[in-house]
Amino acid sequence: MEVLELTQQALAARAHAHAPYSHFLVGAALEDSTGRIHTGCNIENATYGLTLCAERVAVFKAVSEGAKHFKRIAIAADTDSLTPPCGACRQILWEFCGDIPIILVNTHGKTETLQLKDLFPRAFDASFL
Ligand code: THU
């Protein structure tokens, strides 16, 4: 699969965002080891604190459907300075995906790829338990 297809799926998922409070729409597209793409969008709530980010929605959807190994994730938002995953999502991505490439994209097609390990060094994980 081309990177462009993954970023397009992240942008398409962004259109489903439920973000009436922040108006900040985010989409994610997570590719598993079989090539299947699992998408997610941010889903806010009137209590604010129950909001789920697009990345975690994509990961939890994928895991709940039996996906176990992941290749990369694309994250789409509408910012000039490309939007990276929040700290909570970095932890969840590390747990389920390990050191995968994180492809950031905006609505103008600007992209940048970062490794999760660089965004999230010295992670706490199962190796400490
Ligand atoms: N958000 C995401 O979905 N992913 C990110 O990487 C950054 C933040 C959402 C959470 C909330 O609905 C809105 O963006 C503003 O923080």
PDB file of C-alpha atoms and ligand atoms in Angstrom:
ATOM      1  CA  MET A   1       0.000   0.000   0.000  1.00  0.00           C
ATOM      2  CA  GLU A   2       1.161   3.496  -0.830  1.00  0.00           C
ATOM      3  CA  VAL A   3       1.655   6.025   1.960  1.00  0.00           C
ATOM      4  CA  LEU A   4      -0.716   8.306   0.054  1.00  0.00           C
ATOM      5  CA  GLU A   5      -3.589   5.846   0.461  1.00  0.00           C
ATOM      6  CA  LEU A   6      -3.027   5.664   4.216  1.00  0.00           C
ATOM      7  CA  THR A   7      -2.938   9.450   4.571  1.00  0.00           C
ATOM      8  CA  GLN A   8      -6.074   9.748   2.445  1.00  0.00           C
ATOM      9  CA  GLN A   9      -7.864   7.284   4.690  1.00  0.00           C
ATOM     10  CA  ALA A  10      -6.799   9.299   7.745  1.00  0.00           C
ATOM     11  CA  LEU A  11      -8.143  12.459   6.109  1.00  0.00           C
ATOM     12  CA  ALA A  12     -11.404  10.671   5.217  1.00  0.00           C
ATOM     13  CA  ALA A  13     -11.792   9.376   8.796  1.00  0.00           C
ATOM     14  CA  ARG A  14     -11.294  12.934  10.045  1.00  0.00           C
ATOM     15  CA  ALA A  15     -14.602  13.852   8.389  1.00  0.00           C
ATOM     16  CA  HIS A  16     -16.376  11.618  10.934  1.00  0.00           C
ATOM     17  CA  ALA A  17     -14.895  13.399  13.979  1.00  0.00           C
ATOM     18  CA  HIS A  18     -17.379  14.288  16.703  1.00  0.00           C
ATOM     19  CA  ALA A  19     -15.757  17.463  18.018  1.00  0.00           C
ATOM     20  CA  PRO A  20     -18.505  19.983  18.837  1.00  0.00           C
ATOM     21  CA  TYR A  21     -16.522  21.402  21.789  1.00  0.00           C
ATOM     22  CA  SER A  22     -13.023  21.924  20.419  1.00  0.00           C
ATOM     23  CA  HIS A  23     -13.943  21.971  16.709  1.00  0.00           C
ATOM     24  CA  PHE A  24     -10.533  20.317  16.261  1.00  0.00           C
ATOM     25  CA  LEU A  25     -11.051  17.410  13.873  1.00  0.00           C
ATOM     26  CA  VAL A  26      -8.568  14.531  13.788  1.00  0.00           C
ATOM     27  CA  GLY A  27      -8.480  11.318  11.769  1.00  0.00           C
ATOM     28  CA  ALA A  28      -6.229   8.291  11.993  1.00  0.00           C
ATOM     29  CA  ALA A  29      -5.549   5.289   9.755  1.00  0.00           C
ATOM     30  CA  LEU A  30      -3.635   2.351  11.247  1.00  0.00           C
ATOM     31  CA  GLU A  31      -2.240  -0.329   8.920  1.00  0.00           C
ATOM     32  CA  ASP A  32      -1.922  -3.819  10.358  1.00  0.00           C
ATOM     33  CA  SER A  33       0.560  -6.509   9.302  1.00  0.00           C
ATOM     34  CA  THR A  34      -1.947  -7.986   6.831  1.00  0.00           C
ATOM     35  CA  GLY A  35      -2.408  -4.632   5.079  1.00  0.00           C
ATOM     36  CA  ARG A  36      -5.825  -3.967   6.541  1.00  0.00           C
ATOM     37  CA  ILE A  37      -6.510  -0.368   7.535  1.00  0.00           C
ATOM     38  CA  HIS A  38      -8.293   0.507  10.758  1.00  0.00           C
ATOM     39  CA  THR A  39      -9.530   4.081  10.931  1.00  0.00           C
ATOM     40  CA  GLY A  40     -10.503   6.319  13.830  1.00  0.00           C
ATOM     41  CA  CYS A  41     -11.616   9.860  14.560  1.00  0.00           C
ATOM     42  CA  ASN A  42     -11.746  11.873  17.761  1.00  0.00           C
ATOM     43  CA  ILE A  43     -14.988  11.512  19.688  1.00  0.00           C
ATOM     44  CA  GLU A  44     -15.704  14.205  22.271  1.00  0.00           C
ATOM     45  CA  ASN A  45     -18.205  14.242  25.091  1.00  0.00           C
ATOM     46  CA  ALA A  46     -20.051  16.971  27.003  1.00  0.00           C
ATOM     47  CA  THR A  47     -18.114  15.943  30.103  1.00  0.00           C
ATOM     48  CA  TYR A  48     -14.902  16.744  28.139  1.00  0.00           C
ATOM     49  CA  GLY A  49     -12.777  14.233  30.075  1.00  0.00           C
ATOM     50  CA  LEU A  50     -14.341  11.257  28.325  1.00  0.00           C
ATOM     51  CA  THR A  51     -13.049  12.429  24.964  1.00  0.00           C
ATOM     52  CA  LEU A  52     -11.183   9.822  22.937  1.00  0.00           C
ATOM     53  CA  CYS A  53      -8.488  10.780  20.449  1.00  0.00           C
ATOM     54  CA  ALA A  54      -8.572   9.497  16.868  1.00  0.00           C
ATOM     55  CA  GLU A  55      -5.429   7.397  17.383  1.00  0.00           C
ATOM     56  CA  ARG A  56      -6.810   5.494  20.362  1.00  0.00           C
ATOM     57  CA  VAL A  57     -10.117   4.888  18.597  1.00  0.00           C
ATOM     58  CA  ALA A  58      -8.198   3.362  15.662  1.00  0.00           C
ATOM     59  CA  VAL A  59      -6.012   1.196  17.923  1.00  0.00           C
ATOM     60  CA  PHE A  60      -8.897  -0.038  20.070  1.00  0.00           C
ATOM     61  CA  LYS A  61     -11.074  -0.777  17.026  1.00  0.00           C
ATOM     62  CA  ALA A  62      -8.239  -2.779  15.498  1.00  0.00           C
ATOM     63  CA  VAL A  63      -7.373  -4.728  18.646  1.00  0.00           C
ATOM     64  CA  SER A  64     -11.049  -5.489  19.302  1.00  0.00           C
ATOM     65  CA  GLU A  65     -11.279  -7.015  15.832  1.00  0.00           C
ATOM     66  CA  GLY A  66      -8.308  -9.302  16.375  1.00  0.00           C
ATOM     67  CA  ALA A  67      -5.497  -7.343  14.747  1.00  0.00           C
ATOM     68  CA  LYS A  68      -2.224  -7.992  16.570  1.00  0.00           C
ATOM     69  CA  HIS A  69       0.674  -6.528  14.629  1.00  0.00           C
ATOM     70  CA  PHE A  70       0.886  -3.075  13.117  1.00  0.00           C
ATOM     71  CA  LYS A  71       3.038  -1.463  10.446  1.00  0.00           C
ATOM     72  CA  ARG A  72       2.354   2.274  10.664  1.00  0.00           C
ATOM     73  CA  ILE A  73      -0.240   4.922  11.402  1.00  0.00           C
ATOM     74  CA  ALA A  74      -1.236   8.132   9.630  1.00  0.00           C
ATOM     75  CA  ILE A  75      -2.694  11.013  11.655  1.00  0.00           C
ATOM     76  CA  ALA A  76      -4.592  13.833   9.937  1.00  0.00           C
ATOM     77  CA  ALA A  77      -5.464  17.282  11.261  1.00  0.00           C
ATOM     78  CA  ASP A  78      -5.801  20.800   9.843  1.00  0.00           C
ATOM     79  CA  THR A  79      -2.730  22.512  11.279  1.00  0.00           C
ATOM     80  CA  ASP A  80       0.263  24.054   9.483  1.00  0.00           C
ATOM     81  CA  SER A  81       2.564  22.703  12.148  1.00  0.00           C
ATOM     82  CA  LEU A  82       1.641  19.028  11.823  1.00  0.00           C
ATOM     83  CA  THR A  83      -0.324  17.612  14.769  1.00  0.00           C
ATOM     84  CA  PRO A  84       1.498  14.854  16.678  1.00  0.00           C
ATOM     85  CA  PRO A  85      -0.204  12.257  18.903  1.00  0.00           C
ATOM     86  CA  CYS A  86      -0.849  13.319  22.504  1.00  0.00           C
ATOM     87  CA  GLY A  87       1.015  11.714  25.399  1.00  0.00           C
ATOM     88  CA  ALA A  88      -1.767   9.259  26.216  1.00  0.00           C
ATOM     89  CA  CYS A  89      -1.906   8.077  22.608  1.00  0.00           C
ATOM     90  CA  ARG A  90       1.878   7.670  22.485  1.00  0.00           C
ATOM     91  CA  GLN A  91       1.636   5.306  25.448  1.00  0.00           C
ATOM     92  CA  ILE A  92      -1.174   3.285  23.831  1.00  0.00           C
ATOM     93  CA  LEU A  93       0.592   3.191  20.456  1.00  0.00           C
ATOM     94  CA  TRP A  94       3.767   1.951  22.171  1.00  0.00           C
ATOM     95  CA  GLU A  95       1.828  -0.804  23.956  1.00  0.00           C
ATOM     96  CA  PHE A  96       0.203  -2.214  20.829  1.00  0.00           C
ATOM     97  CA  CYS A  97       2.406  -1.120  17.937  1.00  0.00           C
ATOM     98  CA  GLY A  98       5.931  -0.615  19.276  1.00  0.00           C
ATOM     99  CA  ASP A  99       8.330   1.584  17.349  1.00  0.00           C
ATOM    100  CA  ILE A 100       6.254   2.176  14.209  1.00  0.00           C
ATOM    101  CA  PRO A 101       6.473   5.104  11.787  1.00  0.00           C
ATOM    102  CA  ILE A 102       4.009   7.881  12.591  1.00  0.00           C
ATOM    103  CA  ILE A 103       2.957   9.706   9.435  1.00  0.00           C
ATOM    104  CA  LEU A 104       1.557  13.164  10.109  1.00  0.00           C
ATOM    105  CA  VAL A 105      -0.519  14.850   7.418  1.00  0.00           C
ATOM    106  CA  ASN A 106      -2.561  18.026   7.105  1.00  0.00           C
ATOM    107  CA  THR A 107      -5.445  18.982   4.852  1.00  0.00           C
ATOM    108  CA  HIS A 108      -3.033  20.560   2.332  1.00  0.00           C
ATOM    109  CA  GLY A 109      -1.191  17.277   1.911  1.00  0.00           C
ATOM    110  CA  LYS A 110       1.895  18.289   3.876  1.00  0.00           C
ATOM    111  CA  THR A 111       3.402  15.216   5.533  1.00  0.00           C
ATOM    112  CA  GLU A 112       6.192  14.277   7.893  1.00  0.00           C
ATOM    113  CA  THR A 113       7.143  10.823   9.174  1.00  0.00           C
ATOM    114  CA  LEU A 114       8.532  10.273  12.660  1.00  0.00           C
ATOM    115  CA  GLN A 115       9.409   7.110  14.553  1.00  0.00           C
ATOM    116  CA  LEU A 116       7.371   6.558  17.719  1.00  0.00           C
ATOM    117  CA  LYS A 117      10.589   5.889  19.651  1.00  0.00           C
ATOM    118  CA  ASP A 118      11.774   9.416  18.865  1.00  0.00           C
ATOM    119  CA  LEU A 119       8.460  10.911  19.975  1.00  0.00           C
ATOM    120  CA  PHE A 120       8.290   8.691  23.053  1.00  0.00           C
ATOM    121  CA  PRO A 121      11.757   7.806  24.368  1.00  0.00           C
ATOM    122  CA  ARG A 122      12.351   5.586  27.392  1.00  0.00           C
ATOM    123  CA  ALA A 123       8.763   4.380  27.540  1.00  0.00           C
ATOM    124  CA  PHE A 124       7.365   2.486  30.492  1.00  0.00           C
ATOM    125  CA  ASP A 125       6.074  -0.842  29.213  1.00  0.00           C
ATOM    126  CA  ALA A 126       5.662  -4.548  29.998  1.00  0.00           C
ATOM    127  CA  SER A 127       9.439  -5.049  30.014  1.00  0.00           C
ATOM    128  CA  PHE A 128       9.513  -3.415  33.482  1.00  0.00           C
ATOM    129  CA  LEU A 129       6.856  -5.685  34.995  1.00  0.00           C
TER     130      LEU A 129
HETATM  131  N1  THU B   1      -6.936  14.972  19.484  1.00  0.00           N
HETATM  132  C1  THU B   1      -6.808  13.805  18.781  1.00  0.00           C
HETATM  133  O1  THU B   1      -7.784  13.151  18.437  1.00  0.00           O
HETATM  134  N2  THU B   1      -5.552  13.391  18.475  1.00  0.00           N
HETATM  135  C2  THU B   1      -4.416  14.112  18.691  1.00  0.00           C
HETATM  136  O2  THU B   1      -3.344  13.685  18.313  1.00  0.00           O
HETATM  137  C3  THU B   1      -4.496  15.419  19.367  1.00  0.00           C
HETATM  138  C4  THU B   1      -5.818  15.752  19.962  1.00  0.00           C
HETATM  139  C5  THU B   1      -8.292  15.462  19.756  1.00  0.00           C
HETATM  140  C6  THU B   1      -8.760  15.361  21.158  1.00  0.00           C
HETATM  141  C7  THU B   1      -9.806  16.461  21.191  1.00  0.00           C
HETATM  142  O3  THU B   1     -11.048  15.946  20.697  1.00  0.00           O
HETATM  143  C8  THU B   1      -9.303  17.497  20.211  1.00  0.00           C
HETATM  144  O4  THU B   1      -8.361  16.822  19.404  1.00  0.00           O
HETATM  145  C9  THU B   1      -8.662  18.710  20.865  1.00  0.00           C
HETATM  146  O5  THU B   1      -7.710  18.330  21.790  1.00  0.00           O
END
